[in-house]
Amino acid sequence: MTVREPTPKAAGQAVPASPRPRRGAGGRGGWTPWLYLAPALLVLGGLLVYPVYQLGLISFLEYTQAQVSGGEPTAFRGLANYTELFADDQFWQVLLATVGFAAACVVCTLAVGCALAVLLTRVRAVPRLALLLAALGAWATPAITGSTVWLFLFDPDFGPVDRLLGLGDFSWTYGRYSAFLLVLLEVVWCSFPFVMVTVYAGIRAVPSEVLEAAALDGASQWRIWRSVLTPMLRAILVIVTVQSVIWDFKVFTQIYVMTNGGGIAGQNMVLNVYAYQKAFASSQYSLGSAIGVVTLLILLAVTLGYLRLLRRQGEEL
């Protein structure tokens, strides 16, 4: 059986062009991706866009208990609520405390999560499974439940921690810094599992030959982490860091439950608790909304920085 070879194209004979992809079937600018995203966008629009719009609108109005009860807003104040807020010394004190508390929570969460992620690569299967189950249990515990349990553990009368440390009837929630420390421990306890599991997955993806070569060269575990793993896990570390910043900056439940609404004379308030106190305890809903808008803008700036870092790292890869 002979196979007929294709005859070469004559000079000048036009070669049929390959069919161009249709715009609706995967071409750029097609509507197909947007149709798939439409249900999620509608849900997000209902859950996020409208509440944010109402929050911003109330922050420009004179909104009091009368308006909550059904009355119409009495006046449009413009930026007066923001001017009053920025002129309040307590707001700047709370903002500074929020930034410091969130930074401490992020640093401690990353340190504990990364250390335990490295530990997971060093232990056998049974201890690894036990640590993962314990961490996921802490991760799955509701914030109110976890805060109540930690309050019991550090209770000056019945808690076992003071007895083990020999502190007598020391009250952790009485002092400002001790109360912040107690809340920090609870926040780290319920936040480190995310960092641990994410970083552990990244470490497992690193080729074992690289780690073995570093160990043969005499590098210590700390040097391997700093000079080998950290550069290779940069994208993962950026993700967990920015997400930890967002979560810890908007902590509310732990502070409110463990310090009974912000501590003695408001010494342990953060922005979310401060907004709650202004809106619902003082019926100053406009000021509470203004605080919410400021918090939203700060977190939006952090998120945009996070997306910019991801895009830059994607271009480098």
GROMACS .gro file of C-alpha atoms in nm:
model
  317
    1MET     CA    1   0.000   0.000   0.000
    2THR     CA    2   0.153   0.329  -0.105
    3VAL     CA    3   0.097   0.653   0.074
    4ARG     CA    4   0.047   0.956  -0.146
    5GLU     CA    5   0.258   1.245  -0.031
    6PRO     CA    6   0.092   1.584  -0.021
    7THR     CA    7   0.178   1.802  -0.314
    8PRO     CA    8   0.358   2.126  -0.225
    9LYS     CA    9   0.167   2.447  -0.254
   10ALA     CA   10   0.233   2.640  -0.565
   11ALA     CA   11   0.406   2.972  -0.535
   12GLY     CA   12   0.160   3.248  -0.473
   13GLN     CA   13  -0.123   3.012  -0.380
   14ALA     CA   14  -0.309   3.141  -0.076
   15VAL     CA   15  -0.290   2.933   0.238
   16PRO     CA   16  -0.625   2.914   0.418
   17ALA     CA   17  -0.609   3.094   0.749
   18SER     CA   18  -0.692   2.907   1.065
   19PRO     CA   19  -1.039   2.984   1.198
   20ARG     CA   20  -1.042   3.266   1.453
   21PRO     CA   21  -1.191   3.182   1.793
   22ARG     CA   22  -1.531   3.321   1.859
   23ARG     CA   23  -1.551   3.592   2.125
   24GLY     CA   24  -1.820   3.412   2.316
   25ALA     CA   25  -1.636   3.081   2.319
   26GLY     CA   26  -1.326   3.176   2.511
   27GLY     CA   27  -1.195   3.479   2.327
   28ARG     CA   28  -1.082   3.783   2.513
   29GLY     CA   29  -1.361   4.011   2.617
   30GLY     CA   30  -1.620   3.735   2.596
   31TRP     CA   31  -1.918   3.732   2.826
   32THR     CA   32  -1.895   3.366   2.918
   33PRO     CA   33  -1.670   3.414   3.226
   34TRP     CA   34  -1.896   3.689   3.354
   35LEU     CA   35  -2.200   3.465   3.317
   36TYR     CA   36  -2.032   3.206   3.539
   37LEU     CA   37  -1.935   3.474   3.791
   38ALA     CA   38  -2.276   3.644   3.790
   39PRO     CA   39  -2.435   3.439   4.074
   40ALA     CA   40  -2.137   3.495   4.304
   41LEU     CA   41  -2.123   3.865   4.214
   42LEU     CA   42  -2.492   3.905   4.291
   43VAL     CA   43  -2.452   3.740   4.631
   44LEU     CA   44  -2.145   3.949   4.713
   45GLY     CA   45  -2.324   4.260   4.597
   46GLY     CA   46  -2.616   4.192   4.828
   47LEU     CA   47  -2.400   4.100   5.125
   48LEU     CA   48  -2.126   4.361   5.088
   49VAL     CA   49  -2.206   4.648   4.855
   50TYR     CA   50  -2.542   4.749   5.003
   51PRO     CA   51  -2.427   4.735   5.371
   52VAL     CA   52  -2.115   4.934   5.284
   53TYR     CA   53  -2.334   5.189   5.105
   54GLN     CA   54  -2.560   5.222   5.409
   55LEU     CA   55  -2.258   5.249   5.639
   56GLY     CA   56  -2.113   5.532   5.432
   57LEU     CA   57  -2.449   5.706   5.401
   58ILE     CA   58  -2.515   5.703   5.776
   59SER     CA   59  -2.167   5.841   5.842
   60PHE     CA   60  -2.269   6.161   5.657
   61LEU     CA   61  -2.603   6.202   5.838
   62GLU     CA   62  -2.720   6.295   6.185
   63TYR     CA   63  -2.841   5.949   6.280
   64THR     CA   64  -2.964   5.895   6.636
   65GLN     CA   65  -3.203   5.667   6.822
   66ALA     CA   66  -3.500   5.853   6.671
   67GLN     CA   67  -3.394   5.751   6.320
   68VAL     CA   68  -3.337   5.391   6.432
   69SER     CA   69  -3.695   5.387   6.559
   70GLY     CA   70  -3.826   5.484   6.216
   71GLY     CA   71  -3.779   5.859   6.187
   72GLU     CA   72  -3.618   6.030   5.892
   73PRO     CA   73  -3.262   6.165   5.920
   74THR     CA   74  -3.285   6.523   6.043
   75ALA     CA   75  -2.980   6.670   5.871
   76PHE     CA   76  -2.702   6.603   5.627
   77ARG     CA   77  -2.379   6.675   5.815
   78GLY     CA   78  -2.128   6.608   5.539
   79LEU     CA   79  -1.781   6.557   5.686
   80ALA     CA   80  -1.880   6.692   6.028
   81ASN     CA   81  -1.889   6.343   6.180
   82TYR     CA   82  -1.539   6.271   6.053
   83THR     CA   83  -1.416   6.608   6.178
   84GLU     CA   84  -1.559   6.536   6.521
   85LEU     CA   85  -1.408   6.188   6.518
   86PHE     CA   86  -1.059   6.302   6.418
   87ALA     CA   87  -1.071   6.576   6.682
   88ASP     CA   88  -1.134   6.319   6.955
   89ASP     CA   89  -0.814   6.219   7.137
   90GLN     CA   90  -0.969   5.887   7.237
   91PHE     CA   91  -1.002   5.785   6.874
   92TRP     CA   92  -0.629   5.826   6.814
   93GLN     CA   93  -0.549   5.638   7.133
   94VAL     CA   94  -0.776   5.353   7.029
   95LEU     CA   95  -0.630   5.353   6.676
   96LEU     CA   96  -0.276   5.336   6.814
   97ALA     CA   97  -0.375   5.056   7.053
   98THR     CA   98  -0.541   4.868   6.766
   99VAL     CA   99  -0.233   4.892   6.545
  100GLY     CA  100  -0.001   4.781   6.825
  101PHE     CA  101  -0.226   4.496   6.933
  102ALA     CA  102  -0.277   4.374   6.576
  103ALA     CA  103   0.097   4.389   6.505
  104ALA     CA  104   0.177   4.186   6.817
  105CYS     CA  105  -0.089   3.928   6.725
  106VAL     CA  106   0.044   3.896   6.370
  107VAL     CA  107   0.406   3.852   6.480
  108CYS     CA  108   0.319   3.594   6.746
  109THR     CA  109   0.081   3.406   6.515
  110LEU     CA  110   0.340   3.384   6.239
  111ALA     CA  111   0.613   3.278   6.482
  112VAL     CA  112   0.404   3.001   6.640
  113GLY     CA  113   0.255   2.885   6.310
  114CYS     CA  114   0.588   2.870   6.126
  115ALA     CA  115   0.765   2.698   6.416
  116LEU     CA  116   0.497   2.430   6.439
  117ALA     CA  117   0.498   2.389   6.060
  118VAL     CA  118   0.870   2.311   6.074
  119LEU     CA  119   0.804   2.078   6.367
  120LEU     CA  120   0.548   1.887   6.162
  121THR     CA  121   0.820   1.802   5.912
  122ARG     CA  122   1.041   1.662   6.188
  123VAL     CA  123   0.804   1.434   6.381
  124ARG     CA  124   0.657   1.096   6.294
  125ALA     CA  125   0.311   1.028   6.157
  126VAL     CA  126   0.126   0.976   6.488
  127PRO     CA  127   0.250   1.294   6.663
  128ARG     CA  128   0.196   1.486   6.339
  129LEU     CA  129  -0.164   1.367   6.319
  130ALA     CA  130  -0.226   1.453   6.684
  131LEU     CA  131  -0.085   1.804   6.640
  132LEU     CA  132  -0.291   1.861   6.326
  133LEU     CA  133  -0.611   1.745   6.495
  134ALA     CA  134  -0.544   1.964   6.800
  135ALA     CA  135  -0.473   2.264   6.577
  136LEU     CA  136  -0.785   2.210   6.367
  137GLY     CA  137  -0.986   2.181   6.689
  138ALA     CA  138  -0.859   2.523   6.798
  139TRP     CA  139  -0.932   2.660   6.450
  140ALA     CA  140  -1.289   2.527   6.452
  141THR     CA  141  -1.373   2.656   6.801
  142PRO     CA  142  -1.611   2.956   6.790
  143ALA     CA  143  -1.461   3.280   6.916
  144ILE     CA  144  -1.713   3.317   7.198
  145THR     CA  145  -1.651   2.964   7.322
  146GLY     CA  146  -1.275   3.001   7.305
  147SER     CA  147  -1.284   3.335   7.487
  148THR     CA  148  -1.501   3.191   7.764
  149VAL     CA  149  -1.269   2.892   7.808
  150TRP     CA  150  -0.962   3.115   7.829
  151LEU     CA  151  -1.134   3.336   8.086
  152PHE     CA  152  -1.196   3.028   8.299
  153LEU     CA  153  -0.836   2.908   8.262
  154PHE     CA  154  -0.704   3.243   8.385
  155ASP     CA  155  -0.975   3.308   8.642
  156PRO     CA  156  -0.821   3.438   8.968
  157ASP     CA  157  -1.049   3.220   9.185
  158PHE     CA  158  -1.106   2.895   8.996
  159GLY     CA  159  -0.861   2.898   8.704
  160PRO     CA  160  -0.574   2.647   8.703
  161VAL     CA  161  -0.318   2.879   8.539
  162ASP     CA  162  -0.274   3.110   8.839
  163ARG     CA  163  -0.232   2.810   9.066
  164LEU     CA  164   0.029   2.649   8.840
  165LEU     CA  165   0.221   2.977   8.812
  166GLY     CA  166   0.184   3.057   9.182
  167LEU     CA  167   0.019   3.395   9.115
  168GLY     CA  168  -0.248   3.362   9.382
  169ASP     CA  169  -0.559   3.563   9.296
  170PHE     CA  170  -0.398   3.773   9.024
  171SER     CA  171  -0.661   3.916   8.789
  172TRP     CA  172  -0.543   3.920   8.428
  173THR     CA  173  -0.829   4.137   8.309
  174TYR     CA  174  -0.771   4.415   8.563
  175GLY     CA  175  -0.455   4.564   8.417
  176ARG     CA  176  -0.442   4.706   8.067
  177TYR     CA  177  -0.137   4.518   7.941
  178SER     CA  178  -0.218   4.192   8.116
  179ALA     CA  179  -0.568   4.199   7.963
  180PHE     CA  180  -0.424   4.266   7.617
  181LEU     CA  181  -0.176   3.981   7.675
  182LEU     CA  182  -0.456   3.743   7.770
  183VAL     CA  183  -0.657   3.835   7.459
  184LEU     CA  184  -0.343   3.804   7.247
  185LEU     CA  185  -0.286   3.449   7.370
  186GLU     CA  186  -0.641   3.353   7.277
  187VAL     CA  187  -0.617   3.518   6.933
  188VAL     CA  188  -0.289   3.340   6.860
  189TRP     CA  189  -0.435   3.010   6.983
  190CYS     CA  190  -0.726   3.027   6.739
  191SER     CA  191  -0.525   3.177   6.450
  192PHE     CA  192  -0.199   2.982   6.429
  193PRO     CA  193  -0.356   2.667   6.272
  194PHE     CA  194  -0.416   2.850   5.944
  195VAL     CA  195  -0.053   2.965   5.930
  196MET     CA  196   0.077   2.625   6.038
  197VAL     CA  197  -0.114   2.422   5.781
  198THR     CA  198  -0.046   2.667   5.497
  199VAL     CA  199   0.328   2.693   5.565
  200TYR     CA  200   0.354   2.318   5.621
  201ALA     CA  201   0.199   2.256   5.279
  202GLY     CA  202   0.450   2.497   5.128
  203ILE     CA  203   0.744   2.324   5.299
  204ARG     CA  204   0.630   1.986   5.173
  205ALA     CA  205   0.635   2.127   4.820
  206VAL     CA  206   1.003   2.223   4.850
  207PRO     CA  207   1.230   1.959   4.689
  208SER     CA  208   1.395   1.746   4.955
  209GLU     CA  209   1.726   1.764   4.765
  210VAL     CA  210   1.750   2.135   4.839
  211LEU     CA  211   1.710   2.083   5.214
  212GLU     CA  212   1.949   1.788   5.213
  213ALA     CA  213   2.212   1.992   5.030
  214ALA     CA  214   2.181   2.274   5.282
  215ALA     CA  215   2.214   2.028   5.573
  216LEU     CA  216   2.523   1.867   5.415
  217ASP     CA  217   2.681   2.210   5.384
  218GLY     CA  218   2.653   2.245   5.761
  219ALA     CA  219   2.363   2.490   5.779
  220SER     CA  220   2.167   2.495   6.102
  221GLN     CA  221   1.790   2.464   6.113
  222TRP     CA  222   1.755   2.838   6.165
  223ARG     CA  223   1.989   2.911   5.872
  224ILE     CA  224   1.796   2.669   5.651
  225TRP     CA  225   1.471   2.844   5.739
  226ARG     CA  226   1.613   3.194   5.690
  227SER     CA  227   1.823   3.139   5.378
  228VAL     CA  228   1.648   2.851   5.199
  229LEU     CA  229   1.286   2.813   5.300
  230THR     CA  230   1.190   3.177   5.350
  231PRO     CA  231   1.282   3.288   4.994
  232MET     CA  232   1.107   2.984   4.845
  233LEU     CA  233   0.796   3.038   5.059
  234ARG     CA  234   0.778   3.413   5.005
  235ALA     CA  235   0.442   3.406   4.827
  236ILE     CA  236   0.284   3.189   5.097
  237LEU     CA  237   0.429   3.403   5.377
  238VAL     CA  238   0.290   3.717   5.214
  239ILE     CA  239  -0.057   3.560   5.194
  240VAL     CA  240  -0.068   3.444   5.558
  241THR     CA  241   0.080   3.773   5.679
  242VAL     CA  242  -0.171   3.997   5.504
  243GLN     CA  243  -0.465   3.779   5.598
  244SER     CA  244  -0.346   3.775   5.960
  245VAL     CA  245  -0.325   4.154   5.953
  246ILE     CA  246  -0.683   4.180   5.829
  247TRP     CA  247  -0.817   3.929   6.082
  248ASP     CA  248  -0.629   4.068   6.381
  249PHE     CA  249  -0.700   4.431   6.296
  250LYS     CA  250  -1.075   4.372   6.315
  251VAL     CA  251  -1.081   4.160   6.630
  252PHE     CA  252  -1.404   4.220   6.819
  253THR     CA  253  -1.542   3.913   6.992
  254GLN     CA  254  -1.235   3.825   7.197
  255ILE     CA  255  -1.185   4.182   7.322
  256TYR     CA  256  -1.553   4.234   7.398
  257VAL     CA  257  -1.602   3.904   7.580
  258MET     CA  258  -1.273   3.879   7.769
  259THR     CA  259  -1.254   4.246   7.881
  260ASN     CA  260  -1.628   4.292   7.935
  261GLY     CA  261  -1.678   4.546   7.659
  262GLY     CA  262  -1.337   4.711   7.639
  263GLY     CA  263  -1.186   4.688   7.985
  264ILE     CA  264  -1.196   4.923   8.282
  265ALA     CA  265  -1.265   5.280   8.162
  266GLY     CA  266  -1.219   5.160   7.804
  267GLN     CA  267  -0.849   5.082   7.850
  268ASN     CA  268  -0.864   4.777   7.623
  269MET     CA  269  -1.076   4.909   7.339
  270VAL     CA  270  -0.988   4.852   6.974
  271LEU     CA  271  -1.154   5.014   6.673
  272ASN     CA  272  -1.436   4.763   6.633
  273VAL     CA  273  -1.526   4.774   7.003
  274TYR     CA  274  -1.495   5.153   6.998
  275ALA     CA  275  -1.737   5.172   6.705
  276TYR     CA  276  -1.979   4.941   6.885
  277GLN     CA  277  -1.966   5.152   7.201
  278LYS     CA  278  -2.027   5.473   7.009
  279ALA     CA  279  -2.312   5.334   6.802
  280PHE     CA  280  -2.504   5.113   7.043
  281ALA     CA  281  -2.399   5.222   7.391
  282SER     CA  282  -2.405   5.597   7.324
  283SER     CA  283  -2.661   5.592   7.037
  284GLN     CA  284  -2.417   5.793   6.822
  285TYR     CA  285  -2.476   5.585   6.513
  286SER     CA  286  -2.320   5.841   6.280
  287LEU     CA  287  -1.991   5.838   6.468
  288GLY     CA  288  -1.999   5.460   6.488
  289SER     CA  289  -2.050   5.444   6.112
  290ALA     CA  290  -1.764   5.688   6.057
  291ILE     CA  291  -1.535   5.465   6.262
  292GLY     CA  292  -1.649   5.169   6.053
  293VAL     CA  293  -1.568   5.356   5.730
  294VAL     CA  294  -1.220   5.446   5.857
  295THR     CA  295  -1.158   5.083   5.952
  296LEU     CA  296  -1.283   4.972   5.611
  297LEU     CA  297  -1.048   5.213   5.432
  298ILE     CA  298  -0.749   5.093   5.635
  299LEU     CA  299  -0.826   4.729   5.558
  300LEU     CA  300  -0.891   4.816   5.193
  301ALA     CA  301  -0.546   4.974   5.171
  302VAL     CA  302  -0.393   4.658   5.321
  303THR     CA  303  -0.588   4.440   5.075
  304LEU     CA  304  -0.480   4.647   4.774
  305GLY     CA  305  -0.121   4.621   4.888
  306TYR     CA  306  -0.169   4.246   4.921
  307LEU     CA  307  -0.308   4.216   4.568
  308ARG     CA  308  -0.024   4.431   4.432
  309LEU     CA  309   0.233   4.203   4.596
  310LEU     CA  310   0.062   3.895   4.453
  311ARG     CA  311   0.059   4.048   4.104
  312ARG     CA  312   0.426   4.145   4.128
  313GLN     CA  313   0.525   3.798   4.244
  314GLY     CA  314   0.318   3.644   3.965
  315GLU     CA  315   0.505   3.854   3.712
  316GLU     CA  316   0.838   3.748   3.863
  317LEU     CA  317   0.740   3.383   3.836
   0.00000   0.00000   0.00000
